[in-house]
mmCIF file of C-alpha atoms and ligand atoms in Angstrom:
data_model
loop_
_atom_site.group_PDB
_atom_site.id
_atom_site.type_symbol
_atom_site.label_atom_id
_atom_site.label_comp_id
_atom_site.label_asym_id
_atom_site.label_seq_id
_atom_site.Cartn_x
_atom_site.Cartn_y
_atom_site.Cartn_z
ATOM 1 C CA MET A 1 0.220 0.124 -0.080
ATOM 2 C CA ILE A 2 0.956 3.614 -1.028
ATOM 3 C CA SER A 3 -0.197 6.538 0.812
ATOM 4 C CA GLY A 4 0.542 10.388 0.937
ATOM 5 C CA PRO A 5 -1.115 13.396 -0.041
ATOM 6 C CA SER A 6 -2.529 13.952 -3.444
ATOM 7 C CA GLY A 7 0.369 15.727 -5.085
ATOM 8 C CA ALA A 8 3.386 13.659 -3.311
ATOM 9 C CA GLY A 9 3.897 12.109 -6.637
ATOM 10 C CA LYS A 10 3.122 8.348 -5.413
ATOM 11 C CA SER A 11 1.963 6.942 -8.682
ATOM 12 C CA THR A 12 5.369 8.520 -10.603
ATOM 13 C CA VAL A 13 7.301 6.809 -7.896
ATOM 14 C CA VAL A 14 5.977 3.511 -8.316
ATOM 15 C CA PHE A 15 5.437 3.413 -12.004
ATOM 16 C CA LYS A 16 8.888 4.185 -12.445
ATOM 17 C CA ALA A 17 10.346 1.657 -9.858
ATOM 18 C CA ILE A 18 8.416 -1.360 -11.592
ATOM 19 C CA GLU A 19 8.582 -0.373 -14.881
ATOM 20 C CA GLY A 20 8.961 -3.487 -16.918
ATOM 21 C CA ARG A 21 8.407 -5.999 -14.176
ATOM 22 C CA THR A 22 5.559 -8.495 -14.935
ATOM 23 C CA ASP A 23 5.278 -9.440 -11.364
ATOM 24 C CA PHE A 24 3.584 -6.430 -10.424
ATOM 25 C CA CYS A 25 -0.094 -4.765 -10.826
ATOM 26 C CA PHE A 26 -2.005 -1.834 -10.028
ATOM 27 C CA SER A 27 -5.469 -2.026 -8.208
ATOM 28 C CA THR A 28 -7.823 0.203 -9.913
ATOM 29 C CA SER A 29 -10.087 1.898 -7.580
ATOM 30 C CA VAL A 30 -13.681 2.931 -7.399
ATOM 31 C CA THR A 31 -14.474 6.804 -7.113
ATOM 32 C CA THR A 32 -17.516 9.101 -6.793
ATOM 33 C CA ARG A 33 -14.956 12.038 -8.091
ATOM 34 C CA LYS A 34 -15.449 13.493 -11.390
ATOM 35 C CA PRO A 35 -12.481 12.361 -13.842
ATOM 36 C CA ARG A 36 -9.931 15.162 -14.385
ATOM 37 C CA PRO A 37 -8.909 16.073 -17.870
ATOM 38 C CA GLY A 38 -7.226 13.027 -19.583
ATOM 39 C CA GLU A 39 -8.401 10.623 -17.010
ATOM 40 C CA VAL A 40 -10.025 7.645 -18.416
ATOM 41 C CA ASP A 41 -12.483 5.524 -17.013
ATOM 42 C CA GLY A 42 -10.914 1.924 -15.832
ATOM 43 C CA ARG A 43 -7.581 3.517 -16.157
ATOM 44 C CA GLU A 44 -7.133 5.750 -13.327
ATOM 45 C CA TYR A 45 -10.140 5.036 -11.700
ATOM 46 C CA PHE A 46 -13.422 3.178 -12.488
ATOM 47 C CA PHE A 47 -15.862 6.703 -12.144
ATOM 48 C CA ILE A 48 -19.182 5.538 -10.669
ATOM 49 C CA ASP A 49 -22.018 7.571 -9.132
ATOM 50 C CA ARG A 50 -22.987 7.595 -5.171
ATOM 51 C CA ALA A 51 -25.640 5.189 -5.836
ATOM 52 C CA ARG A 52 -23.298 2.271 -7.082
ATOM 53 C CA TYR A 53 -20.547 3.195 -4.417
ATOM 54 C CA ASP A 54 -22.986 2.828 -1.891
ATOM 55 C CA GLU A 55 -24.180 -0.199 -3.181
ATOM 56 C CA MET A 56 -20.652 -1.435 -3.549
ATOM 57 C CA VAL A 57 -20.159 -1.007 0.214
ATOM 58 C CA ARG A 58 -23.490 -2.623 1.265
ATOM 59 C CA GLN A 59 -22.684 -5.660 -1.048
ATOM 60 C CA ASP A 60 -19.156 -6.076 0.539
ATOM 61 C CA GLU A 61 -17.747 -5.504 -2.940
ATOM 62 C CA LEU A 62 -14.942 -3.404 -1.665
ATOM 63 C CA LEU A 63 -11.997 -4.331 0.487
ATOM 64 C CA GLU A 64 -11.648 -0.912 1.956
ATOM 65 C CA HIS A 65 -13.535 2.421 1.544
ATOM 66 C CA ALA A 66 -12.833 6.036 2.685
ATOM 67 C CA GLU A 67 -14.374 9.565 2.174
ATOM 68 C CA TYR A 68 -11.456 11.730 0.853
ATOM 69 C CA VAL A 69 -12.376 15.748 0.559
ATOM 70 C CA SER A 70 -16.111 15.075 -0.189
ATOM 71 C CA ASN A 71 -15.887 11.863 -2.617
ATOM 72 C CA GLY A 72 -16.160 8.293 -2.073
ATOM 73 C CA TYR A 73 -13.167 5.844 -2.850
ATOM 74 C CA GLY A 74 -12.754 2.002 -2.772
ATOM 75 C CA THR A 75 -10.687 -0.685 -3.756
ATOM 76 C CA PRO A 76 -12.553 -3.566 -5.412
ATOM 77 C CA ARG A 77 -12.017 -6.856 -3.582
ATOM 78 C CA ALA A 78 -12.610 -9.346 -6.213
ATOM 79 C CA TYR A 79 -9.155 -8.294 -8.242
ATOM 80 C CA VAL A 80 -7.079 -7.787 -5.526
ATOM 81 C CA GLU A 81 -8.275 -11.504 -4.001
ATOM 82 C CA GLN A 82 -7.244 -12.708 -7.797
ATOM 83 C CA LYS A 83 -3.911 -11.341 -8.482
ATOM 84 C CA LEU A 84 -2.866 -12.204 -4.972
ATOM 85 C CA SER A 85 -3.804 -15.907 -5.317
ATOM 86 C CA GLU A 86 -1.768 -15.901 -8.850
ATOM 87 C CA GLY A 87 0.984 -14.782 -6.557
ATOM 88 C CA MET A 88 1.415 -10.947 -7.790
ATOM 89 C CA ASN A 89 2.312 -8.207 -5.944
ATOM 90 C CA VAL A 90 -0.641 -5.795 -5.936
ATOM 91 C CA VAL A 91 -0.020 -2.330 -5.519
ATOM 92 C CA LEU A 92 -2.847 -0.063 -3.691
ATOM 93 C CA ASP A 93 -2.562 3.940 -3.861
ATOM 94 C CA ILE A 94 -4.751 4.314 -0.847
ATOM 95 C CA GLU A 95 -5.159 7.443 1.817
ATOM 96 C CA ILE A 96 -5.003 6.313 5.312
ATOM 97 C CA GLN A 97 -8.165 5.284 6.527
ATOM 98 C CA GLY A 98 -8.525 2.582 3.608
ATOM 99 C CA ALA A 99 -4.943 1.558 4.375
ATOM 100 C CA ARG A 100 -5.682 0.813 7.985
ATOM 101 C CA GLN A 101 -8.855 -1.248 7.079
ATOM 102 C CA VAL A 102 -6.702 -3.057 4.557
ATOM 103 C CA ARG A 103 -3.945 -3.590 7.437
ATOM 104 C CA GLU A 104 -6.511 -5.201 9.767
ATOM 105 C CA LYS A 105 -7.845 -7.935 6.911
ATOM 106 C CA MET A 106 -3.975 -8.268 5.871
ATOM 107 C CA PRO A 107 -1.572 -7.782 8.533
ATOM 108 C CA ASP A 108 1.426 -8.882 5.830
ATOM 109 C CA ALA A 109 0.631 -5.764 3.610
ATOM 110 C CA VAL A 110 3.557 -3.268 3.329
ATOM 111 C CA MET A 111 2.638 -0.084 4.252
ATOM 112 C CA ILE A 112 4.591 2.980 2.659
ATOM 113 C CA PHE A 113 3.682 6.865 3.082
ATOM 114 C CA VAL A 114 5.257 9.207 0.319
ATOM 115 C CA ILE A 115 5.451 12.881 1.096
ATOM 116 C CA PRO A 116 6.655 15.663 -0.739
ATOM 117 C CA PRO A 117 9.671 17.644 0.476
ATOM 118 C CA SER A 118 7.280 20.207 2.330
ATOM 119 C CA MET A 119 3.856 21.597 2.275
ATOM 120 C CA GLU A 120 4.950 24.460 0.204
ATOM 121 C CA GLU A 121 6.084 22.492 -2.588
ATOM 122 C CA LEU A 122 2.778 20.494 -2.088
ATOM 123 C CA ARG A 123 0.820 23.467 -2.220
ATOM 124 C CA ARG A 124 2.857 24.592 -5.586
ATOM 125 C CA ARG A 125 2.449 21.360 -7.213
ATOM 126 C CA LEU A 126 -1.314 21.246 -6.575
ATOM 127 C CA VAL A 127 -1.728 24.953 -7.911
ATOM 128 C CA SER A 128 0.511 23.964 -11.169
ATOM 129 C CA ARG A 129 -1.482 20.613 -11.821
ATOM 130 C CA GLY A 130 -4.237 23.142 -12.457
ATOM 131 C CA THR A 131 -6.852 20.771 -11.844
ATOM 132 C CA GLU A 132 -8.702 21.780 -8.902
ATOM 133 C CA SER A 133 -9.877 25.183 -7.483
ATOM 134 C CA LEU A 134 -8.111 26.755 -4.651
ATOM 135 C CA GLU A 135 -10.952 25.601 -2.139
ATOM 136 C CA VAL A 136 -10.501 22.403 -2.640
ATOM 137 C CA ILE A 137 -6.757 22.427 -2.622
ATOM 138 C CA GLU A 138 -6.687 24.152 0.600
ATOM 139 C CA GLY A 139 -9.170 20.876 1.767
ATOM 140 C CA ARG A 140 -6.469 18.718 0.358
ATOM 141 C CA ILE A 141 -3.675 20.652 2.549
ATOM 142 C CA ARG A 142 -5.847 20.077 5.193
ATOM 143 C CA ARG A 143 -6.325 16.578 5.160
ATOM 144 C CA ALA A 144 -2.410 16.143 4.263
ATOM 145 C CA LYS A 145 -1.633 17.683 7.648
ATOM 146 C CA GLN A 146 -4.064 15.453 9.260
ATOM 147 C CA GLU A 147 -2.580 12.677 7.969
ATOM 148 C CA TYR A 148 0.871 13.356 8.577
ATOM 149 C CA ALA A 149 -0.388 13.443 12.127
ATOM 150 C CA GLU A 150 -1.757 9.681 12.160
ATOM 151 C CA ALA A 151 0.783 8.536 9.739
ATOM 152 C CA ASP A 152 3.175 6.960 12.095
ATOM 153 C CA PHE A 153 1.733 3.406 11.748
ATOM 154 C CA TYR A 154 3.616 3.126 8.535
ATOM 155 C CA ASP A 155 6.393 1.083 7.997
ATOM 156 C CA TYR A 156 8.457 2.821 5.637
ATOM 157 C CA LEU A 157 8.427 6.742 4.471
ATOM 158 C CA ILE A 158 9.819 8.195 1.144
ATOM 159 C CA VAL A 159 10.657 11.542 0.935
ATOM 160 C CA ASN A 160 9.980 12.270 -3.054
ATOM 161 C CA ASP A 161 12.064 15.232 -3.593
ATOM 162 C CA ASP A 162 13.408 13.227 -6.420
ATOM 163 C CA ALA A 163 11.513 10.882 -8.389
ATOM 164 C CA ASP A 164 14.432 8.496 -9.582
ATOM 165 C CA ARG A 165 15.561 8.600 -6.020
ATOM 166 C CA ALA A 166 12.299 7.901 -4.715
ATOM 167 C CA ALA A 167 11.607 5.149 -6.890
ATOM 168 C CA ALA A 168 14.810 3.509 -5.765
ATOM 169 C CA ASP A 169 13.646 3.924 -2.412
ATOM 170 C CA PHE A 170 10.661 1.780 -3.139
ATOM 171 C CA ALA A 171 12.119 -0.571 -4.966
ATOM 172 C CA ALA A 172 14.939 -1.186 -1.970
ATOM 173 C CA ILE A 173 11.676 -1.471 0.200
ATOM 174 C CA VAL A 174 10.220 -4.353 -2.089
ATOM 175 C CA ARG A 175 13.503 -6.233 -2.573
ATOM 176 C CA ALA A 176 14.197 -6.066 1.393
ATOM 177 C CA GLU A 177 10.414 -7.364 1.730
ATOM 178 C CA HIS A 178 10.827 -10.142 -0.514
ATOM 179 C CA LEU A 179 14.252 -11.256 1.252
ATOM 180 C CA ARG A 180 12.526 -11.475 5.017
ATOM 181 C CA ALA A 181 13.257 -14.696 6.558
ATOM 182 C CA LYS A 182 10.099 -16.038 7.749
ATOM 183 C CA ASP A 183 9.331 -16.324 4.111
ATOM 184 C CA ARG A 184 12.492 -18.108 3.087
ATOM 185 C CA LEU A 185 12.948 -20.370 5.837
ATOM 186 C CA GLN A 186 13.090 -23.496 3.674
ATOM 187 C CA LEU A 187 16.248 -22.077 2.004
ATOM 188 C CA LEU A 188 17.807 -22.939 5.743
ATOM 189 C CA ASN A 189 17.125 -26.911 5.244
ATOM 190 C CA GLY A 190 18.277 -27.333 1.484
ATOM 191 C CA GLY A 191 14.886 -26.482 0.243
ATOM 192 C CA HIS A 192 13.983 -23.729 -2.726
ATOM 193 C CA LEU A 193 11.402 -21.166 -2.933
HETATM 194 P P1 5GP B 208 -7.459 11.722 -5.970
HETATM 195 O O1 5GP B 208 -8.613 12.211 -6.018
HETATM 196 O O2 5GP B 208 -6.123 12.640 -6.079
HETATM 197 O O3 5GP B 208 -6.616 10.823 -7.381
HETATM 198 O O4 5GP B 208 -6.852 10.829 -4.653
HETATM 199 C C1 5GP B 208 -7.242 11.429 -3.455
HETATM 200 C C2 5GP B 208 -6.488 10.370 -2.496
HETATM 201 O O5 5GP B 208 -7.455 8.893 -2.517
HETATM 202 C C3 5GP B 208 -5.597 9.843 -2.734
HETATM 203 O O6 5GP B 208 -4.879 10.058 -1.441
HETATM 204 C C4 5GP B 208 -5.299 8.443 -2.872
HETATM 205 O O7 5GP B 208 -4.416 7.686 -2.228
HETATM 206 C C5 5GP B 208 -6.907 8.079 -2.184
HETATM 207 N N1 5GP B 208 -7.305 7.026 -3.033
HETATM 208 C C6 5GP B 208 -7.155 6.794 -4.387
HETATM 209 N N2 5GP B 208 -8.279 5.169 -4.359
HETATM 210 C C7 5GP B 208 -8.464 4.541 -3.247
HETATM 211 C C8 5GP B 208 -9.219 3.824 -2.543
HETATM 212 O O8 5GP B 208 -9.437 2.795 -3.383
HETATM 213 N N3 5GP B 208 -9.335 3.521 -1.389
HETATM 214 C C9 5GP B 208 -8.912 4.779 -0.447
HETATM 215 N N4 5GP B 208 -9.066 4.703 1.194
HETATM 216 N N5 5GP B 208 -8.271 5.671 -1.212
HETATM 217 C C10 5GP B 208 -7.963 5.761 -2.022
#
């Protein structure tokens, strides 16, 4: 799971880190937010209305879900479960309340928090993206500050001041997590993975 304020550059970091790897996939979330210019339904998100979202919540079709600055977001359960059962690494780009829910259900999930070098830089990135009103940007900054105050349960913290370095940090975390002794004990007995 990768979390951090909108504008921290999470998806850039992850895409850079896993480029060309076939053992990774991304979970595509549902959201009630309207698409930004350039966003495509089924690629960045499945864009759905509130009624469908509420129904997915009721039918337990979402692994986790949360409200973020007046919109609902959620992770479709079936895709994640299918890919995990195929042995894939599944990346979820989700905010902190959702990350908490996933950790409860999947204690082995690795939690990474990505932040921009400063709040000023975050504001600058959100303004220069030009896709949100100043009011929404202020809402996102307030939300980012709240998230920082609660993010101490994450396993890793990456500062995205340079996308290449941040991607290398992400790759290092993935590599280390795959070397955990508890998942490799058979090697100690002459076995194979
Ligand atoms: P944005 O509107 O900028 O695409 O995303 C806003 C926030 O929602 C980001 O922090 C992003 O990580 C989070 N988010 C995206 N998809 C999901 C999801 O499926 N569940 C949860 N809990 N958060 C999500």
